[in-house]
XYZ file of C-alpha atoms in Angstrom:
681
model
C 143.870 16.139 130.174
C 143.654 19.883 128.784
C 146.757 21.599 127.986
C 145.014 25.109 127.675
C 146.465 27.321 130.314
C 144.845 30.855 131.115
C 146.384 33.581 133.290
C 144.604 33.817 136.796
C 146.299 35.482 139.553
C 144.819 37.559 142.627
C 144.400 40.845 140.195
C 142.915 38.655 137.515
C 140.492 37.031 139.903
C 139.132 40.245 141.323
C 138.319 41.367 137.701
C 136.397 37.984 137.254
C 134.398 38.414 140.385
C 133.206 41.759 139.202
C 131.414 40.220 136.545
C 130.415 36.913 138.439
C 128.731 38.915 140.770
C 126.647 40.458 138.460
C 125.253 37.039 136.680
C 122.131 35.714 137.770
C 123.135 32.346 137.786
C 125.750 30.265 140.277
C 129.420 30.562 139.517
C 132.216 29.481 141.250
C 136.107 27.815 140.842
C 137.600 25.259 142.645
C 140.670 23.032 142.291
C 140.887 20.151 139.940
C 143.309 18.220 142.156
C 143.713 17.349 145.979
C 140.657 18.480 147.907
C 138.665 20.088 145.273
C 138.671 23.293 147.395
C 136.708 26.295 146.311
C 138.639 29.471 145.027
C 135.749 31.624 144.292
C 132.075 31.291 144.839
C 129.403 34.197 143.337
C 126.512 35.291 145.463
C 123.590 33.653 143.345
C 125.549 30.284 144.124
C 125.275 31.329 147.989
C 121.297 31.938 146.862
C 121.063 28.523 145.734
C 122.148 26.497 148.643
C 120.318 29.115 150.834
C 123.510 30.541 152.738
C 123.776 34.349 153.452
C 127.503 34.697 153.628
C 130.229 32.927 151.974
C 131.142 31.426 155.250
C 128.132 29.583 155.619
C 128.367 28.080 152.446
C 131.980 26.936 152.941
C 131.055 25.384 156.413
C 127.850 23.677 154.774
C 129.982 22.548 151.728
C 133.289 21.585 154.078
C 134.647 24.117 151.216
C 135.035 21.153 148.626
C 133.441 20.396 145.344
C 133.370 16.796 146.537
C 131.007 17.583 149.559
C 129.061 19.754 148.128
C 127.513 17.145 145.812
C 125.073 14.849 147.092
C 126.864 11.892 148.448
C 124.815 9.287 145.979
C 125.611 11.492 143.085
C 128.959 12.317 143.396
C 130.838 9.155 142.092
C 128.912 9.313 138.709
C 129.398 13.578 138.598
C 133.207 12.954 138.704
C 133.239 9.961 136.287
C 130.967 11.986 133.721
C 133.319 15.270 133.900
C 136.162 13.177 133.430
C 134.697 11.337 130.444
C 133.585 14.669 128.739
C 136.920 16.425 129.649
C 139.227 13.523 127.822
C 136.726 13.809 124.663
C 136.786 17.557 124.324
C 139.324 20.351 125.390
C 136.946 23.191 124.221
C 133.210 22.367 124.980
C 131.632 22.663 128.137
C 130.927 19.616 130.505
C 127.284 19.125 131.488
C 126.196 17.131 134.208
C 123.093 17.086 136.714
C 123.170 16.078 140.208
C 121.304 16.801 143.753
C 122.581 19.175 146.654
C 121.554 19.555 149.933
C 120.647 23.205 150.814
C 121.231 24.722 154.312
C 117.599 24.156 155.261
C 117.865 20.402 154.133
C 116.085 20.824 150.975
C 117.085 18.558 148.311
C 117.436 20.409 145.123
C 118.433 19.430 141.489
C 121.081 21.268 140.086
C 122.217 21.654 136.115
C 126.568 21.714 135.819
C 128.125 23.493 132.831
C 132.049 23.575 133.719
C 135.336 24.010 131.766
C 138.542 22.470 133.057
C 141.582 24.512 132.556
C 145.410 24.898 134.013
C 146.103 28.384 135.493
C 149.944 29.793 136.275
C 148.948 30.748 140.010
C 146.509 28.297 141.229
C 147.252 25.235 139.047
C 144.638 23.079 137.053
C 140.678 24.496 137.988
C 137.242 24.122 137.090
C 135.445 27.222 136.046
C 131.342 26.358 136.863
C 128.107 27.576 136.202
C 125.075 26.367 138.049
C 121.472 26.798 138.296
C 118.398 25.388 140.524
C 116.647 22.957 137.924
C 114.430 21.175 140.600
C 111.538 22.576 138.779
C 112.676 21.733 135.338
C 113.153 18.045 136.847
C 109.815 17.604 138.405
C 108.218 18.469 134.979
C 110.652 16.131 133.051
C 109.621 13.360 135.908
C 105.895 13.723 135.488
C 106.132 13.727 131.977
C 107.927 10.846 132.253
C 105.227 9.375 134.601
C 102.461 10.349 131.923
C 104.514 8.648 128.990
C 104.773 5.558 131.318
C 100.684 5.368 132.057
C 100.207 5.705 128.060
C 102.673 3.051 127.552
C 101.252 0.990 130.356
C 97.896 1.366 128.977
C 98.959 0.325 125.547
C 100.287 -2.788 126.657
C 97.453 -3.733 129.095
C 94.866 -3.438 126.111
C 94.789 -5.081 122.713
C 92.701 -2.008 121.277
C 91.809 1.459 122.140
C 89.402 3.767 121.091
C 87.913 7.208 121.670
C 84.369 7.172 121.485
C 82.368 10.460 120.798
C 78.947 10.163 122.518
C 77.225 12.935 121.312
C 78.053 12.098 117.626
C 78.271 8.577 118.365
C 81.741 7.545 116.793
C 84.689 6.105 117.701
C 88.180 6.581 116.608
C 90.871 3.822 117.083
C 94.365 5.065 119.064
C 95.757 1.511 119.383
C 95.041 -2.086 117.987
C 96.496 -5.517 117.973
C 96.070 -9.141 117.716
C 93.867 -11.080 118.777
C 91.366 -8.625 119.444
C 90.641 -5.856 116.619
C 93.198 -6.939 113.544
C 90.389 -8.069 111.062
C 88.067 -5.250 112.164
C 90.749 -2.286 111.789
C 91.858 -3.743 108.228
C 88.122 -4.637 107.057
C 86.726 -1.487 108.827
C 89.259 1.315 109.648
C 91.455 0.236 106.579
C 94.532 0.376 109.178
C 94.026 4.288 109.922
C 92.620 6.775 112.817
C 89.500 7.044 110.462
C 86.287 8.279 112.645
C 83.888 5.274 112.259
C 80.392 4.598 113.112
C 80.126 3.614 117.093
C 77.015 1.321 116.730
C 77.986 -0.021 113.121
C 81.410 -0.850 114.312
C 80.356 -2.797 117.456
C 77.577 -4.770 115.789
C 79.928 -5.832 113.084
C 82.726 -6.873 115.728
C 79.850 -8.659 118.045
C 78.394 -10.646 114.845
C 81.844 -11.471 113.792
C 83.496 -12.674 117.083
C 81.333 -12.876 120.166
C 79.611 -16.281 120.665
C 75.922 -15.688 120.931
C 75.288 -16.375 124.434
C 77.333 -13.347 125.360
C 76.556 -11.156 122.396
C 73.517 -9.845 123.725
C 74.794 -8.754 127.013
C 77.999 -6.894 125.036
C 75.756 -4.853 122.762
C 73.842 -3.642 126.139
C 76.765 -2.760 127.613
C 78.104 -0.190 124.846
C 74.540 1.418 124.771
C 75.091 5.155 124.313
C 72.584 5.925 126.967
C 73.982 3.152 129.188
C 77.538 4.484 128.865
C 75.889 8.016 129.599
C 74.332 7.060 132.692
C 77.775 5.491 133.741
C 79.921 7.802 133.478
C 78.047 10.966 134.694
C 78.298 8.977 137.817
C 81.851 8.686 137.409
C 81.646 5.055 136.995
C 82.972 2.562 134.557
C 81.783 -0.252 132.781
C 83.409 -3.510 132.891
C 82.187 -6.633 131.051
C 84.171 -9.685 129.910
C 82.797 -11.920 127.283
C 84.221 -14.639 125.089
C 84.998 -14.749 121.462
C 85.471 -17.865 119.087
C 88.983 -18.469 118.082
C 87.588 -21.053 115.139
C 89.020 -23.902 116.639
C 86.175 -24.429 119.082
C 88.058 -22.819 121.868
C 87.061 -19.404 123.224
C 89.226 -16.352 124.028
C 88.256 -14.085 126.888
C 87.921 -10.553 126.179
C 87.429 -7.849 128.682
C 85.701 -4.475 127.779
C 85.871 -1.350 129.865
C 84.428 1.843 128.972
C 85.646 4.785 131.026
C 84.586 8.559 131.280
C 87.836 10.984 130.161
C 88.023 13.764 132.968
C 86.941 16.988 132.140
C 85.277 15.937 129.032
C 81.616 14.455 129.438
C 80.915 13.943 125.518
C 84.077 11.603 125.340
C 84.806 8.109 126.764
C 87.349 5.334 126.296
C 86.776 2.121 125.348
C 89.341 -0.599 125.513
C 89.540 -4.128 124.765
C 92.240 -6.409 126.436
C 92.459 -10.169 126.303
C 92.335 -11.884 129.326
C 91.965 -15.475 128.665
C 95.374 -16.645 130.340
C 94.154 -14.504 133.728
C 90.410 -16.526 133.161
C 92.502 -19.796 132.972
C 94.382 -19.094 135.696
C 91.020 -18.279 138.118
C 89.424 -20.978 136.751
C 92.038 -23.136 137.586
C 92.643 -21.885 141.016
C 88.792 -22.561 141.260
C 89.790 -26.043 140.391
C 92.214 -26.275 142.495
C 89.974 -24.499 145.351
C 87.190 -27.102 144.526
C 89.632 -29.954 144.733
C 91.092 -29.078 147.997
C 87.358 -28.665 149.456
C 86.328 -32.204 147.694
C 89.701 -33.561 149.412
C 88.690 -32.011 152.838
C 85.305 -33.505 152.595
C 86.823 -36.904 151.790
C 89.212 -36.369 154.755
C 86.362 -35.461 157.503
C 84.148 -38.160 156.127
C 87.528 -40.418 156.417
C 87.863 -39.490 159.861
C 84.264 -39.562 160.527
C 84.601 -43.398 159.370
C 87.627 -44.013 161.219
C 86.097 -42.509 164.621
C 83.163 -44.833 164.014
C 85.356 -47.778 163.333
C 86.916 -47.471 166.656
C 83.815 -46.987 168.248
C 82.440 -49.931 166.805
C 85.413 -52.154 167.460
C 85.851 -50.778 171.121
C 82.573 -51.880 171.620
C 82.825 -55.476 169.983
C 86.608 -55.955 171.704
C 84.693 -54.927 175.190
C 81.975 -57.571 174.683
C 84.339 -60.649 174.815
C 86.681 -59.063 177.415
C 83.819 -57.901 179.615
C 82.518 -61.558 179.335
C 86.026 -62.925 180.315
C 86.357 -60.867 182.996
C 83.181 -61.328 184.513
C 82.622 -64.932 184.091
C 86.636 -65.308 185.520
C 85.345 -63.737 188.565
C 82.210 -65.844 188.891
C 84.832 -68.960 188.253
C 86.724 -67.791 191.370
C 83.662 -67.145 193.447
C 82.559 -70.764 193.094
C 85.881 -72.556 192.850
C 84.574 -74.379 196.046
C 81.271 -74.858 194.806
C 79.242 -76.499 191.853
C 82.402 -78.163 189.552
C 79.814 -78.107 186.249
C 79.250 -74.294 186.768
C 82.753 -73.787 186.817
C 83.720 -75.479 184.172
C 80.548 -73.639 182.248
C 82.474 -70.666 183.224
C 85.640 -71.729 181.602
C 83.894 -72.632 178.661
C 82.444 -69.591 178.099
C 85.657 -67.629 178.671
C 87.464 -69.788 176.321
C 84.361 -68.779 173.516
C 84.984 -65.331 174.217
C 88.879 -65.493 174.134
C 87.830 -67.149 170.844
C 85.803 -64.483 169.487
C 88.420 -61.824 170.604
C 91.192 -63.513 168.936
C 88.595 -63.705 165.761
C 88.170 -59.845 166.004
C 91.924 -59.146 166.246
C 92.904 -61.073 163.328
C 90.283 -59.638 161.124
C 91.330 -56.013 162.064
C 94.873 -57.159 161.008
C 93.944 -59.064 158.098
C 92.000 -55.659 156.923
C 94.848 -53.521 157.910
C 97.001 -55.520 155.730
C 94.871 -55.193 152.629
C 94.429 -51.325 153.169
C 98.011 -50.913 153.181
C 98.653 -52.502 150.055
C 100.662 -55.499 151.490
C 98.475 -58.068 150.555
C 100.191 -60.341 148.239
C 97.544 -63.153 146.467
C 99.757 -66.333 146.216
C 98.321 -68.651 143.230
C 98.569 -72.331 143.389
C 96.555 -75.341 141.977
C 92.945 -75.235 143.735
C 90.314 -77.638 143.087
C 87.056 -75.952 143.444
C 84.747 -78.921 143.963
C 87.091 -80.160 146.730
C 87.211 -76.908 148.505
C 83.339 -76.733 148.256
C 82.866 -80.041 150.094
C 85.436 -78.846 152.564
C 83.777 -75.728 153.488
C 80.477 -78.018 153.447
C 81.978 -80.085 155.800
C 82.875 -77.538 158.319
C 79.527 -75.871 158.541
C 77.995 -79.309 158.527
C 77.627 -79.573 162.418
C 75.833 -76.082 162.566
C 73.569 -76.756 159.579
C 72.243 -79.826 161.543
C 71.640 -77.870 164.935
C 69.665 -75.529 163.269
C 67.875 -78.036 161.060
C 68.613 -75.844 158.008
C 68.154 -77.119 154.748
C 71.306 -76.989 152.797
C 71.793 -77.302 148.761
C 75.371 -77.187 146.849
C 75.001 -77.176 143.543
C 78.412 -77.279 140.999
C 78.035 -76.268 137.536
C 81.692 -76.193 136.601
C 83.712 -77.812 133.507
C 86.934 -76.784 134.852
C 87.441 -77.748 138.474
C 91.084 -77.182 138.586
C 92.148 -73.658 138.679
C 95.066 -71.400 140.028
C 93.911 -69.259 142.881
C 95.132 -68.114 146.582
C 93.249 -70.915 148.210
C 93.296 -69.571 151.739
C 91.773 -66.280 150.928
C 89.152 -67.347 148.605
C 88.071 -69.732 151.435
C 87.976 -66.809 153.796
C 85.840 -65.415 151.338
C 83.198 -68.197 151.104
C 83.744 -69.000 154.782
C 82.504 -65.573 155.528
C 79.476 -65.447 153.538
C 78.348 -69.152 154.748
C 78.995 -68.039 158.145
C 76.607 -65.008 157.876
C 74.026 -67.398 156.243
C 74.281 -69.840 158.867
C 73.948 -67.338 161.557
C 71.103 -65.238 160.489
C 69.164 -68.015 158.811
C 66.651 -69.198 161.653
C 66.238 -73.014 162.360
C 64.129 -74.912 159.534
C 65.391 -72.062 157.170
C 67.154 -72.659 153.830
C 70.474 -72.162 152.588
C 71.909 -72.748 148.967
C 75.532 -72.495 147.678
C 76.277 -72.641 144.073
C 79.275 -72.305 141.989
C 79.059 -71.598 137.990
C 81.439 -71.086 135.479
C 81.132 -68.830 132.296
C 83.689 -69.024 129.193
C 83.442 -65.260 128.642
C 84.106 -62.493 131.034
C 84.174 -58.579 131.278
C 86.594 -59.315 134.288
C 89.092 -60.617 132.511
C 89.089 -61.914 128.816
C 92.360 -64.349 129.706
C 90.542 -66.294 132.179
C 86.951 -67.859 133.424
C 84.867 -66.336 135.199
C 83.333 -68.384 138.191
C 80.222 -67.319 140.144
C 79.389 -68.007 143.599
C 76.223 -67.582 145.068
C 74.978 -67.978 148.634
C 71.369 -67.689 149.290
C 69.471 -67.605 152.691
C 65.912 -67.191 153.914
C 67.045 -65.383 156.773
C 66.123 -62.104 158.256
C 67.350 -59.905 155.339
C 68.458 -56.386 155.516
C 66.445 -52.804 155.061
C 67.087 -51.443 151.118
C 69.420 -48.536 152.647
C 71.833 -51.054 154.186
C 72.355 -53.333 150.974
C 75.184 -51.290 149.710
C 76.404 -50.224 153.163
C 76.665 -53.782 154.591
C 80.054 -54.152 153.081
C 81.266 -51.207 155.173
C 83.380 -52.282 158.746
C 80.553 -53.098 161.630
C 77.577 -52.341 159.598
C 74.832 -54.642 160.554
C 71.123 -55.079 160.108
C 71.120 -55.828 164.104
C 73.916 -55.075 166.432
C 75.670 -58.138 168.085
C 73.507 -57.352 171.547
C 70.379 -57.351 169.635
C 70.665 -60.120 167.133
C 72.328 -62.716 170.062
C 74.927 -63.213 167.275
C 78.717 -62.836 168.210
C 80.820 -61.496 165.191
C 83.681 -59.296 164.109
C 81.431 -57.149 161.991
C 84.457 -56.907 159.423
C 83.703 -60.355 157.834
C 81.601 -58.722 154.539
C 84.191 -55.682 154.754
C 87.460 -58.248 154.410
C 85.478 -60.199 151.841
C 84.735 -57.454 149.314
C 88.302 -56.198 149.740
C 89.782 -60.033 149.174
C 87.389 -60.301 145.964
C 88.119 -57.092 144.491
C 92.133 -57.731 145.123
C 91.590 -60.749 143.068
C 89.756 -58.936 140.204
C 86.169 -59.631 140.603
C 83.016 -58.240 142.302
C 80.925 -58.686 145.096
C 77.003 -57.598 145.252
C 74.167 -58.127 147.587
C 70.471 -58.232 147.543
C 67.992 -58.488 150.700
C 64.597 -58.199 151.616
C 63.666 -57.826 155.276
C 62.096 -61.238 156.375
C 62.713 -63.053 152.980
C 66.489 -63.200 153.291
C 69.525 -62.518 151.422
C 71.950 -63.292 148.256
C 75.465 -62.776 147.970
C 76.896 -62.676 144.420
C 80.827 -62.915 143.996
C 82.192 -63.305 140.687
C 86.098 -63.686 140.638
C 88.187 -64.643 136.952
C 90.683 -67.600 137.728
C 93.219 -69.232 135.051
C 92.474 -72.675 134.742
C 94.967 -75.489 136.011
C 95.656 -77.996 133.585
C 97.776 -79.986 135.467
C 97.414 -80.109 139.350
C 100.317 -79.673 141.056
C 99.988 -78.861 144.882
C 103.856 -77.709 145.448
C 103.693 -75.561 142.039
C 103.404 -71.946 143.447
C 105.407 -72.695 147.282
C 107.952 -70.192 147.487
C 109.948 -71.686 150.225
C 110.039 -75.117 151.946
C 109.717 -75.829 155.107
C 112.450 -77.200 157.419
C 112.052 -81.044 157.843
C 112.008 -82.492 161.071
C 111.548 -86.068 162.791
C 110.398 -87.897 165.931
C 113.427 -88.267 168.190
C 111.811 -91.368 169.394
C 113.072 -90.737 173.079
C 110.817 -91.250 175.959
C 111.351 -88.404 178.160
C 111.362 -85.275 175.765
C 112.877 -82.208 176.697
C 111.717 -78.695 175.465
C 113.701 -75.194 175.495
C 110.990 -72.502 175.881
C 112.170 -69.165 174.890
C 109.292 -66.594 176.233
C 110.173 -62.945 177.421
C 106.613 -62.578 178.622
C 106.241 -63.887 182.239
C 102.894 -64.702 182.123
C 102.830 -66.236 178.749
C 106.125 -68.511 180.008
C 104.453 -69.503 183.196
C 101.293 -70.398 181.107
C 103.122 -72.516 178.522
C 105.434 -74.521 181.387
C 102.399 -75.526 183.469
C 100.962 -77.102 179.902
C 103.868 -78.625 178.937
C 104.872 -80.100 182.692
C 101.358 -81.362 182.455
C 102.264 -83.554 179.604
C 105.250 -84.704 181.321
C 107.712 -82.711 179.459
C 111.131 -81.440 180.896
C 111.458 -77.638 180.234
C 114.159 -75.307 180.367
C 113.112 -71.638 179.966
C 115.139 -68.627 178.475
C 113.940 -64.697 178.666
C 114.809 -63.753 175.351
C 117.000 -65.247 171.961
C 120.403 -64.494 173.547
C 120.024 -66.239 176.636
C 118.160 -69.429 174.598
C 121.542 -69.323 172.018
C 123.749 -69.544 175.298
C 121.607 -72.633 176.676
C 121.785 -74.411 173.531
C 125.398 -74.085 172.759
C 125.825 -75.239 176.394
C 124.271 -78.352 176.162
C 124.879 -81.870 174.735
C 124.037 -82.538 171.384
C 120.394 -83.886 170.861
C 119.694 -82.736 174.616
C 116.668 -80.956 173.190
C 113.809 -82.231 171.475
C 112.108 -78.996 170.698
C 112.424 -75.149 170.657
C 109.342 -73.391 170.933
C 110.636 -69.773 170.102
C 108.944 -66.036 170.631
C 109.492 -64.003 168.071
C 109.396 -60.110 169.299
C 111.979 -60.414 172.553
C 114.534 -57.626 173.556
C 118.252 -58.054 172.933
C 117.657 -60.845 170.205
C 114.320 -61.798 168.550
C 113.368 -65.320 167.589
C 114.217 -64.895 163.742
C 117.875 -63.757 164.853
C 117.934 -66.370 167.410
C 116.922 -69.240 165.050
C 119.448 -68.168 162.464
C 122.322 -68.239 164.834
C 121.451 -71.844 166.519
C 121.077 -72.956 162.825
C 124.604 -71.622 162.202
C 126.238 -73.353 164.735
C 128.966 -75.943 164.245
C 127.329 -78.989 165.647
C 124.719 -81.761 164.234
C 121.458 -81.225 166.406
C 121.500 -77.257 165.344
C 120.279 -78.188 161.870
C 118.007 -80.922 162.753
C 116.229 -79.676 166.177
C 112.392 -78.560 165.276
C 111.901 -75.018 166.133
C 108.219 -73.685 166.656
C 107.606 -70.018 166.324
C 104.940 -68.809 169.193
C 103.912 -65.265 167.583
C 100.926 -63.012 167.535
C 102.231 -62.133 163.844
C 100.605 -64.586 161.770
C 100.140 -62.609 158.331
C 101.429 -64.486 155.456
C 104.480 -62.084 155.123
C 105.192 -62.899 158.975
C 104.889 -66.839 158.553
C 107.257 -66.756 155.248
C 109.984 -64.482 157.259
C 109.842 -67.319 159.750
C 110.303 -70.482 157.675
C 113.208 -68.541 156.085
C 114.926 -67.729 159.163
C 114.922 -71.752 159.326
C 111.763 -72.408 161.748
C 109.662 -75.454 161.284
C 106.190 -74.691 162.192
C 104.255 -71.292 163.285
C 101.811 -71.258 166.173
C 99.433 -68.563 166.597
C 99.057 -66.814 169.737
C 97.186 -67.299 171.985
C 98.441 -70.878 171.841
C 95.515 -73.621 171.188
C 96.802 -76.191 173.610
C 95.082 -78.928 171.627
C 97.417 -78.191 168.564
C 100.003 -77.691 170.742
C 99.708 -81.340 172.057
C 99.257 -82.718 168.903
C 102.722 -81.345 167.389
C 104.496 -82.653 170.793
C 103.109 -86.090 170.354
C 104.887 -86.370 166.805
C 108.210 -85.494 168.837
């Protein structure tokens, strides 16, 4: 703090106030310690604060320098004053701050103060102030103007002042990548006035690509500029400049009028490559979103169409089952043969319903990506002969001419045999269905050494041709889609799921192959399947088996006992009746937990077979089977356990076998198949 001391008492203060009252600016003295109360305030200070009397001033400021200064500024003001005092004991300290007048106006004040020590009043500040609001406003305006100029310079790479009457241009700012070479070659790096047209023509010829050059030169035509700026309009044009490596820079040309100067205009160039790239990316993103939206709409439409068609095909066999069941009820005491006919049609419709549900499940498995191809040794000749035998009765019934042709040097391959048979069976079934009596069907398999499908495998081509009804040309590509038919089930009188070719194509593609079709109305259809397969040099039927099923043998007992585990009461009743009709004793459990309890309570070898449902409450079939196999008794490991389930995908079967089951029987249960299995017990 200052060691300067002056004599200030009431007499000295009275003398000072005489001088202070004659000052044009504000002057006051306040204590430097404590509450910083005012000792003296001159009339000019009162005017600055909009006060008429000293009492009004002291009331407004609460008689303290601390509350005189705007509350947002006081901390910074006192810090600045303290630093200035410590750095010099003789200089006046200078600060700017805001005050709030009596009328509520906020004004800016310049403050020159000095700290001294007095004998009577102690440490005080002598302060000279003046209203600097207008000065501060002008400073802020200058700063804003400077910011605008700096912003313009930062925003544009090149800025030129154009004299429209003299047709000249003077560069005021330039920067890479727009004007560096022009400035260096033409302006020599100085603010030299140059010919307007000559400079722009040189720029256009050197840098602007030919496609944009003419429009640029038209934009900078002097008469065009005059017509625009007289209407207080600007010219804005984006053109492309080659950067030498085949890419473009996008440059924005802006020509704007100079306010109050009609003969002048400002020409500016700005590199907007990043902005244009962003716009292009956003446009591409928009197009992508529109594309995805259209695909989603198409997918939704396809799903709606799929559900509509599937609903129709589901209702067809369901209606038949319900209708024939009602007819059978009404004729139960009448014609026996008629009732048997109704029951046979119920059975056929039930099979069709099961086939449709299985087809939907198969397609769902493929589309979800859960299809796992299981390659195993397969003999193509044998499979072709098996398929021929499958359709032999239908071929004979319709008196079709059937020809099987095999031109294959390597019959043994590695393939997913069940799915390959499904592919060929679907195609042959369609050929048989849609070929009229007396028509012809040919089935050929050929082999080629080299294939575009896979260089490491041989290509096998499967062709099925028929002389059937054929399809329209516009349906040839769409015939692979779900439920697409040349004729619907009702019109053609041919029952089917409408999913056979869809599943076929998806399976073919999953194997790395292709499927194509050719057809003509009234002349028939040809389906060509190409699939690459690896040659199997030594056929081993069990080579690709991932699991080994539990072995089971007949108990040779005369009176067989079965433990039936089924939570559905209706299914349980049907199965119980069939088993009882076969002379088999049956105990029933409603879930896996009850089955485990019954089996544990039974004597060893009491049961000859367990028929186990899979989906059950409390304990499912997998868990129950594992629990039974884990029991410490001899028959726990050897008793046959057959799964009865609607889950018949390969993954479901694999899980059943791994849990310890011996056989998987598909729901609804084929009673002939079940009877054959029971006879083996």
